mmCIF file of C-alpha atoms in Angstrom:
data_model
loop_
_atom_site.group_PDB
_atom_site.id
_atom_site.type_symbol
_atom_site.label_atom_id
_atom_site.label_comp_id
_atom_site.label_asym_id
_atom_site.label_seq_id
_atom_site.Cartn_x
_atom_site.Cartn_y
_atom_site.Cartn_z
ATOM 1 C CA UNK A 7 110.810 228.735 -15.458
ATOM 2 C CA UNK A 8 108.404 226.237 -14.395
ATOM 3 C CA UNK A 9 110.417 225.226 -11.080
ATOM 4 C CA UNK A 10 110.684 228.955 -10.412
ATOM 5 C CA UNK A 11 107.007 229.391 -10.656
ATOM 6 C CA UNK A 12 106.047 226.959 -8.543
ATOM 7 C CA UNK A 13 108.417 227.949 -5.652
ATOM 8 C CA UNK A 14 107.013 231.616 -5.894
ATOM 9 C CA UNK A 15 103.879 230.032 -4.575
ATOM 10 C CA UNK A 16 105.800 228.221 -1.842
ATOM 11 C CA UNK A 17 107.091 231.255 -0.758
ATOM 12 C CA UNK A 18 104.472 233.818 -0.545
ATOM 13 C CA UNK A 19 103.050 230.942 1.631
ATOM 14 C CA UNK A 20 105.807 230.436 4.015
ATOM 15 C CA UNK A 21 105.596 234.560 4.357
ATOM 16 C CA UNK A 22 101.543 234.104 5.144
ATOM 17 C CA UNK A 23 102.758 231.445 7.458
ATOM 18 C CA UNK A 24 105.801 233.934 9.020
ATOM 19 C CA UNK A 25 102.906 236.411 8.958
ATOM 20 C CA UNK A 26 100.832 234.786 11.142
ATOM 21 C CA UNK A 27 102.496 233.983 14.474
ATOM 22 C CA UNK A 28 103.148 237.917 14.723
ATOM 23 C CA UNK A 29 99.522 238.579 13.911
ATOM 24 C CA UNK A 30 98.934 236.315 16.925
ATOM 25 C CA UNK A 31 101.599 238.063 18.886
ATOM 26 C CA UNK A 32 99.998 241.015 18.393
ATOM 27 C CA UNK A 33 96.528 240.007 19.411
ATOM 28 C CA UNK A 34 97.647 238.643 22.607
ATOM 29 C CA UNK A 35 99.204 242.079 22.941
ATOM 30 C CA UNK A 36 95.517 243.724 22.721
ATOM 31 C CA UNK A 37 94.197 241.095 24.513
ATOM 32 C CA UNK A 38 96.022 241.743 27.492
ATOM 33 C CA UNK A 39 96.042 244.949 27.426
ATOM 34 C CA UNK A 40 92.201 245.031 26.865
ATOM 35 C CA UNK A 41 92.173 242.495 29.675
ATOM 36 C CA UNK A 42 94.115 245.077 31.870
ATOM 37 C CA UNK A 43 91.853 247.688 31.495
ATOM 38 C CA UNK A 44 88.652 245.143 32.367
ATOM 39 C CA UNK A 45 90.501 244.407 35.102
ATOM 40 C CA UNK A 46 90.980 247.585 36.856
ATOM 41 C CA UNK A 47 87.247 248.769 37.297
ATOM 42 C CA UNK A 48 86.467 245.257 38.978
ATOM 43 C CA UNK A 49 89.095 245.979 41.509
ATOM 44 C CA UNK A 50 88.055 249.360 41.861
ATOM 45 C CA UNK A 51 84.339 248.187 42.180
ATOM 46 C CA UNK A 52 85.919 245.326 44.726
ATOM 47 C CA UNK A 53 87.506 247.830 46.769
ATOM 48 C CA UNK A 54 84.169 250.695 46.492
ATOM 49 C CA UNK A 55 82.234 247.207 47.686
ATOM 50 C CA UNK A 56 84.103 246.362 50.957
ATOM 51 C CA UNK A 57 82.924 248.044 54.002
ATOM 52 C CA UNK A 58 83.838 251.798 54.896
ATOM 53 C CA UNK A 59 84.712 253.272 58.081
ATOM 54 C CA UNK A 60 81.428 256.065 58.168
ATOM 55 C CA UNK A 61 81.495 259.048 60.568
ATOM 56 C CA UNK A 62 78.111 257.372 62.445
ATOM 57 C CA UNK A 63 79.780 254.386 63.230
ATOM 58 C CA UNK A 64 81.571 253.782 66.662
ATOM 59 C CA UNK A 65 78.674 256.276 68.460
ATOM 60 C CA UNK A 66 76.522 254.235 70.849
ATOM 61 C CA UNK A 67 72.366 254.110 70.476
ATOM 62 C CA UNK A 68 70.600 256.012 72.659
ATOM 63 C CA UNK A 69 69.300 253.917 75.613
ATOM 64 C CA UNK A 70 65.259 253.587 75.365
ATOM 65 C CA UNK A 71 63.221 254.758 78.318
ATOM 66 C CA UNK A 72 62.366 251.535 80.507
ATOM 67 C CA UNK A 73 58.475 250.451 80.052
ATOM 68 C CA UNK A 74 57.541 251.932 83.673
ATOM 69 C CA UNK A 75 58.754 255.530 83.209
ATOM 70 C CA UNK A 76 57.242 255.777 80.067
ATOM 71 C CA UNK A 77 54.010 254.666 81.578
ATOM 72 C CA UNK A 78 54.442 256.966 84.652
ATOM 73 C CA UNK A 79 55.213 259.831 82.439
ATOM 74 C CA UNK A 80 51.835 258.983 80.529
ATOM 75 C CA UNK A 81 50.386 258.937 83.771
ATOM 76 C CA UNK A 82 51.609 262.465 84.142
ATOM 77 C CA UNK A 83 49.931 263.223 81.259
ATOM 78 C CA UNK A 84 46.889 261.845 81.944
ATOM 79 C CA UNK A 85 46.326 263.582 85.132
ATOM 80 C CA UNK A 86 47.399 266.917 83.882
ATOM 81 C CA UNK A 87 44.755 266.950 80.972
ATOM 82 C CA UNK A 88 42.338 265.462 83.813
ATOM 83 C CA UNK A 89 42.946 268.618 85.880
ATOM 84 C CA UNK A 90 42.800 270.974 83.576
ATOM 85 C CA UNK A 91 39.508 269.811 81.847
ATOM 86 C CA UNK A 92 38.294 269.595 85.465
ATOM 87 C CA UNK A 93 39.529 273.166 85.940
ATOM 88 C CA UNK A 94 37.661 274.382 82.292
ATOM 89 C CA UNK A 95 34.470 272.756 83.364
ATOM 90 C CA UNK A 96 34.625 274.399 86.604
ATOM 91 C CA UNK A 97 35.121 277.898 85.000
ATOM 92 C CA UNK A 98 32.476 276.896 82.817
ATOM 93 C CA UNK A 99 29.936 276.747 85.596
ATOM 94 C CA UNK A 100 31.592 279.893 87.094
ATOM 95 C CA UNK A 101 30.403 282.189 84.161
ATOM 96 C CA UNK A 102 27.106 280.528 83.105
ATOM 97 C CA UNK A 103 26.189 280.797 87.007
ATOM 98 C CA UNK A 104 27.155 284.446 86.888
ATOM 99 C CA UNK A 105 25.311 284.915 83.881
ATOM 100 C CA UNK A 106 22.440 283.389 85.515
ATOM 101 C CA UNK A 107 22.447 285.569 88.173
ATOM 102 C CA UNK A 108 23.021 288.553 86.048
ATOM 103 C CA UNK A 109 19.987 288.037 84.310
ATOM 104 C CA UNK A 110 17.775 287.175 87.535
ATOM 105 C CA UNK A 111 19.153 290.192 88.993
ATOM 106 C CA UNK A 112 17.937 292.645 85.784
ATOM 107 C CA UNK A 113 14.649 290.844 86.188
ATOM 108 C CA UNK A 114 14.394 291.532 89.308
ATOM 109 C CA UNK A 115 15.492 294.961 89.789
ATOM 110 C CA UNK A 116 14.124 296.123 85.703
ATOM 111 C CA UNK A 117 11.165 297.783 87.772
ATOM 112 C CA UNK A 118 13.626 299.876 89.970
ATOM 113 C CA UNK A 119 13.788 303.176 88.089
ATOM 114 C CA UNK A 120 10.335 303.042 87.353
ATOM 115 C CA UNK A 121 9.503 302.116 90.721
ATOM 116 C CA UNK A 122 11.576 305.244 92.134
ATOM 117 C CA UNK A 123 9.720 307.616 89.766
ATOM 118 C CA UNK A 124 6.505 306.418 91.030
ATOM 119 C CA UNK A 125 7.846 307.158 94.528
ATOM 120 C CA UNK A 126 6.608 310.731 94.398
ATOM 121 C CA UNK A 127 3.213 310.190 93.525
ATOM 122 C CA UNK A 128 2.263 308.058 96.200
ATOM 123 C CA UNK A 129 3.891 310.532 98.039
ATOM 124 C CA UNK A 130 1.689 313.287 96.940
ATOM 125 C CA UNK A 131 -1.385 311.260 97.402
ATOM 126 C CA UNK A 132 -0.676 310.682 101.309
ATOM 127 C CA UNK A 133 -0.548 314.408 101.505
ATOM 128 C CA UNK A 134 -3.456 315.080 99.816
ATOM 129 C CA UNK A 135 -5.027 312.289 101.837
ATOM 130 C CA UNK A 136 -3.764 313.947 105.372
ATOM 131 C CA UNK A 137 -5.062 317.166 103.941
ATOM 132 C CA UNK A 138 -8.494 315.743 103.192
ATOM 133 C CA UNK A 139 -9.055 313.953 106.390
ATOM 134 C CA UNK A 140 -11.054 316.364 108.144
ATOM 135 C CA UNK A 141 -14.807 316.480 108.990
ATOM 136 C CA UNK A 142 -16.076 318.498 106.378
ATOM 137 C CA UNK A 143 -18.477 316.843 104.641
ATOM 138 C CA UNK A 144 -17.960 318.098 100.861
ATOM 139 C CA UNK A 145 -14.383 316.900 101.489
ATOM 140 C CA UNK A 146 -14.888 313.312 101.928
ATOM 141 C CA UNK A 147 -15.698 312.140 98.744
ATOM 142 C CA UNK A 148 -12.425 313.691 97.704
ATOM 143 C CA UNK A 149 -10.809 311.892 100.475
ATOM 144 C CA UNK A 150 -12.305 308.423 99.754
ATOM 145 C CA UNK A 151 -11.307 308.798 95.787
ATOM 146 C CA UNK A 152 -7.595 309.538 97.196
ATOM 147 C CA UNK A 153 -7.731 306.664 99.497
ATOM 148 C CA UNK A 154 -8.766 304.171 96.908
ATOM 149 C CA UNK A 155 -6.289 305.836 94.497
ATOM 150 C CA UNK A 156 -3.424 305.266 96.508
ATOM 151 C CA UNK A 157 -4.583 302.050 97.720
ATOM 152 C CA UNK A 158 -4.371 300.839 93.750
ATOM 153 C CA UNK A 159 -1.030 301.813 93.859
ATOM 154 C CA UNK A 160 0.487 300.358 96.651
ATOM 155 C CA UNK A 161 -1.306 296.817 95.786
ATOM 156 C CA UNK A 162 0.321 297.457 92.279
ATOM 157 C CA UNK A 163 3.880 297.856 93.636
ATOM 158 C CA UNK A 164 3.056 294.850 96.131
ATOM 159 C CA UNK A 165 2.875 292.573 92.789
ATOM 160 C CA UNK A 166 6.019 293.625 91.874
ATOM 161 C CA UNK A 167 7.711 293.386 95.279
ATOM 162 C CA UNK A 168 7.997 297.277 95.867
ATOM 163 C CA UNK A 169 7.178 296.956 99.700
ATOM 164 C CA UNK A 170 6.765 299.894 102.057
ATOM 165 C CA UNK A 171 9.191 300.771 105.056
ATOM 166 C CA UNK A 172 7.001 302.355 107.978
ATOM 167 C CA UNK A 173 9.814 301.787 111.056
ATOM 168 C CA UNK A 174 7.410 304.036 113.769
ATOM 169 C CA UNK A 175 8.569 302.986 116.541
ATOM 170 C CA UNK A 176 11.324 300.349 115.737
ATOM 171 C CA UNK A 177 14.844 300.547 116.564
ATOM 172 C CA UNK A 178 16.765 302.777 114.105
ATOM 173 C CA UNK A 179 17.779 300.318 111.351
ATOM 174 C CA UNK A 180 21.260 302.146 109.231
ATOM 175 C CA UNK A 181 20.615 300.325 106.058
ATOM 176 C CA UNK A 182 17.112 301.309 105.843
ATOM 177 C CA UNK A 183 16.872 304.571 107.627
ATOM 178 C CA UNK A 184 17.595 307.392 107.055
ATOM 179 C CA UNK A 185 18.222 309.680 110.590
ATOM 180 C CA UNK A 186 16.862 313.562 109.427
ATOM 181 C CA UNK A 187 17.778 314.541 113.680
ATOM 182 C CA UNK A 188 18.044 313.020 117.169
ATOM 183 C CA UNK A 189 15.387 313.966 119.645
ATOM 184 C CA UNK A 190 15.563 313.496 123.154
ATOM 185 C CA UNK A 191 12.543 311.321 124.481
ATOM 186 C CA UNK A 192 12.747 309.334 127.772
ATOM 187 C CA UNK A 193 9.634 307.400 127.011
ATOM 188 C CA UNK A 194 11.586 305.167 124.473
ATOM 189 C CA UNK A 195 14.462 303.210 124.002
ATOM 190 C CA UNK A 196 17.884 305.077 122.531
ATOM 191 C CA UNK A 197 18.096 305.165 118.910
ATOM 192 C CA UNK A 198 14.044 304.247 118.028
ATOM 193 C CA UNK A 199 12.306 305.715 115.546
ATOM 194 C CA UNK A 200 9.921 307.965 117.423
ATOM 195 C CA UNK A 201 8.753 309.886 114.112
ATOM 196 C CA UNK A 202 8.558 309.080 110.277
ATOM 197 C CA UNK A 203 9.034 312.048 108.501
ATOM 198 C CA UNK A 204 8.867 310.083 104.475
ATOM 199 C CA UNK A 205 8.435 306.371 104.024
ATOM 200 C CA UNK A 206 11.165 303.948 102.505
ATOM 201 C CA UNK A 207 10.676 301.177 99.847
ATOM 202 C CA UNK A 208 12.445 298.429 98.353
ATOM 203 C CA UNK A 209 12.260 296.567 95.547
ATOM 204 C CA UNK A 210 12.748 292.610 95.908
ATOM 205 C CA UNK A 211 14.889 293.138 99.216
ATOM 206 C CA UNK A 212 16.968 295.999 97.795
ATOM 207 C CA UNK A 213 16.667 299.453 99.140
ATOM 208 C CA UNK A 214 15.126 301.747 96.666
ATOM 209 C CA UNK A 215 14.733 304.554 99.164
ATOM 210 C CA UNK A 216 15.389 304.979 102.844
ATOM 211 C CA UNK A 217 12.638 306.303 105.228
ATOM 212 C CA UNK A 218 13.401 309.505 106.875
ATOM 213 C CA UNK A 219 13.187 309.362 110.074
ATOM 214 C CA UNK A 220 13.696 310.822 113.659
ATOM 215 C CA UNK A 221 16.015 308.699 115.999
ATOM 216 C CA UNK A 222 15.830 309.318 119.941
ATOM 217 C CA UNK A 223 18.525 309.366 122.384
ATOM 218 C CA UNK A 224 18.613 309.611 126.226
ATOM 219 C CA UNK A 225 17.628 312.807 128.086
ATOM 220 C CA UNK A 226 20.482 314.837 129.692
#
């Protein structure tokens, strides 16, 4: 009983011992397959690492301008933006000299309506002057108020460059006369004024009225 007891122990020994070398078989087993699977990702990871063939590649860089046409081309440039400033600033003194001109001319001529309703009066005061030149005596006062009346006037319109246009006896003049008829006179030269039917005035150079007038012409 005693022998049998103590090779029981013996034995389940030798099994632990049997019992090992197929554990170990085993975890090589796992261990290679586990090392199978580590290996795998590496060489997919190796082969994701080495260089690709990309769409890009193969296609040639494009050539850079050479330093002299780019600076000719910025030249260009230049003298384009030179011109047209050049051109603004002309345009520039185009309209403020236009506006300058504008507004000499409505200083100027501001006066000319008023000028052309005064027209009449003096008018009226020549007439009453001719009428009131004659040797009665009562009438002579009347005729020296007139006379200094309408001499106010005219040195009035004198300040403000309203001067008169009394052609007697000068050659007919279109763009300040006005022909009312053509008389024949022999006496004269063609086309003078031999009679001044209303006197003209203008206003800083500029015609505000033409004087009528009566133009000869030769004798037949």
């Amino acid at each position: 009983m005693a022998e049998q007891e103590q090779k029981q122990p013996e034995t389940e020994q030798g099994t632990e011992q049997e019992s090992k070398p197929e554990q170990t078989a085993e975890s090589q087993q796992q261990a290679e397959v586990t090392g199978g699977d580590q290996s795998q990702p590496q060489d997919e990871v190796a082969e994701g690492d080495q260089p690709g063939t990309g769409e890009g590649e193969g296609e040639e860089a494009p050539e850079e301008m050479p330093l002299e046409q780019v600076v000719g081309q910025l030249q260009e440039d230049v003298a384009a933006a030179r011109e047209m400033a050049l051109r603004a600033q002309a345009d520039a003194q185009n309209v403020k000299r236009r506006a300058e001109q504008d507004v000499e001319k409505a200083r100027k001529f501001a006066l000319e309506q008023f000028a052309r309703d005064l027209l009449p009066v003096v008018d009226n005061l020549e007439r009453a002057l001719e009428a009131a030149s004659g040797d009665e005596e009562a009438v002579k006062p009347i005729a020296e108020g007139v006379e200094l009346t309408l001499k106010s006037f005219l040195d009035a319109m004198k300040k403000f460059n309203i001067e008169v246009v009394d052609p007697q006896g000068e050659p007919f003049d279109p763009n300040l006369h006005q022909a009312m008829s053509m008389v024949e006179n022999n006496e004269v030269e063609p086309n003078s004024v031999v009679a001044v039917m209303q006197k003209g005035y203008t206003l800083n150079g500029r015609l505000v009225r033409p004087a009528m007038v009566m133009v000869s012409k030769n004798g037949g």
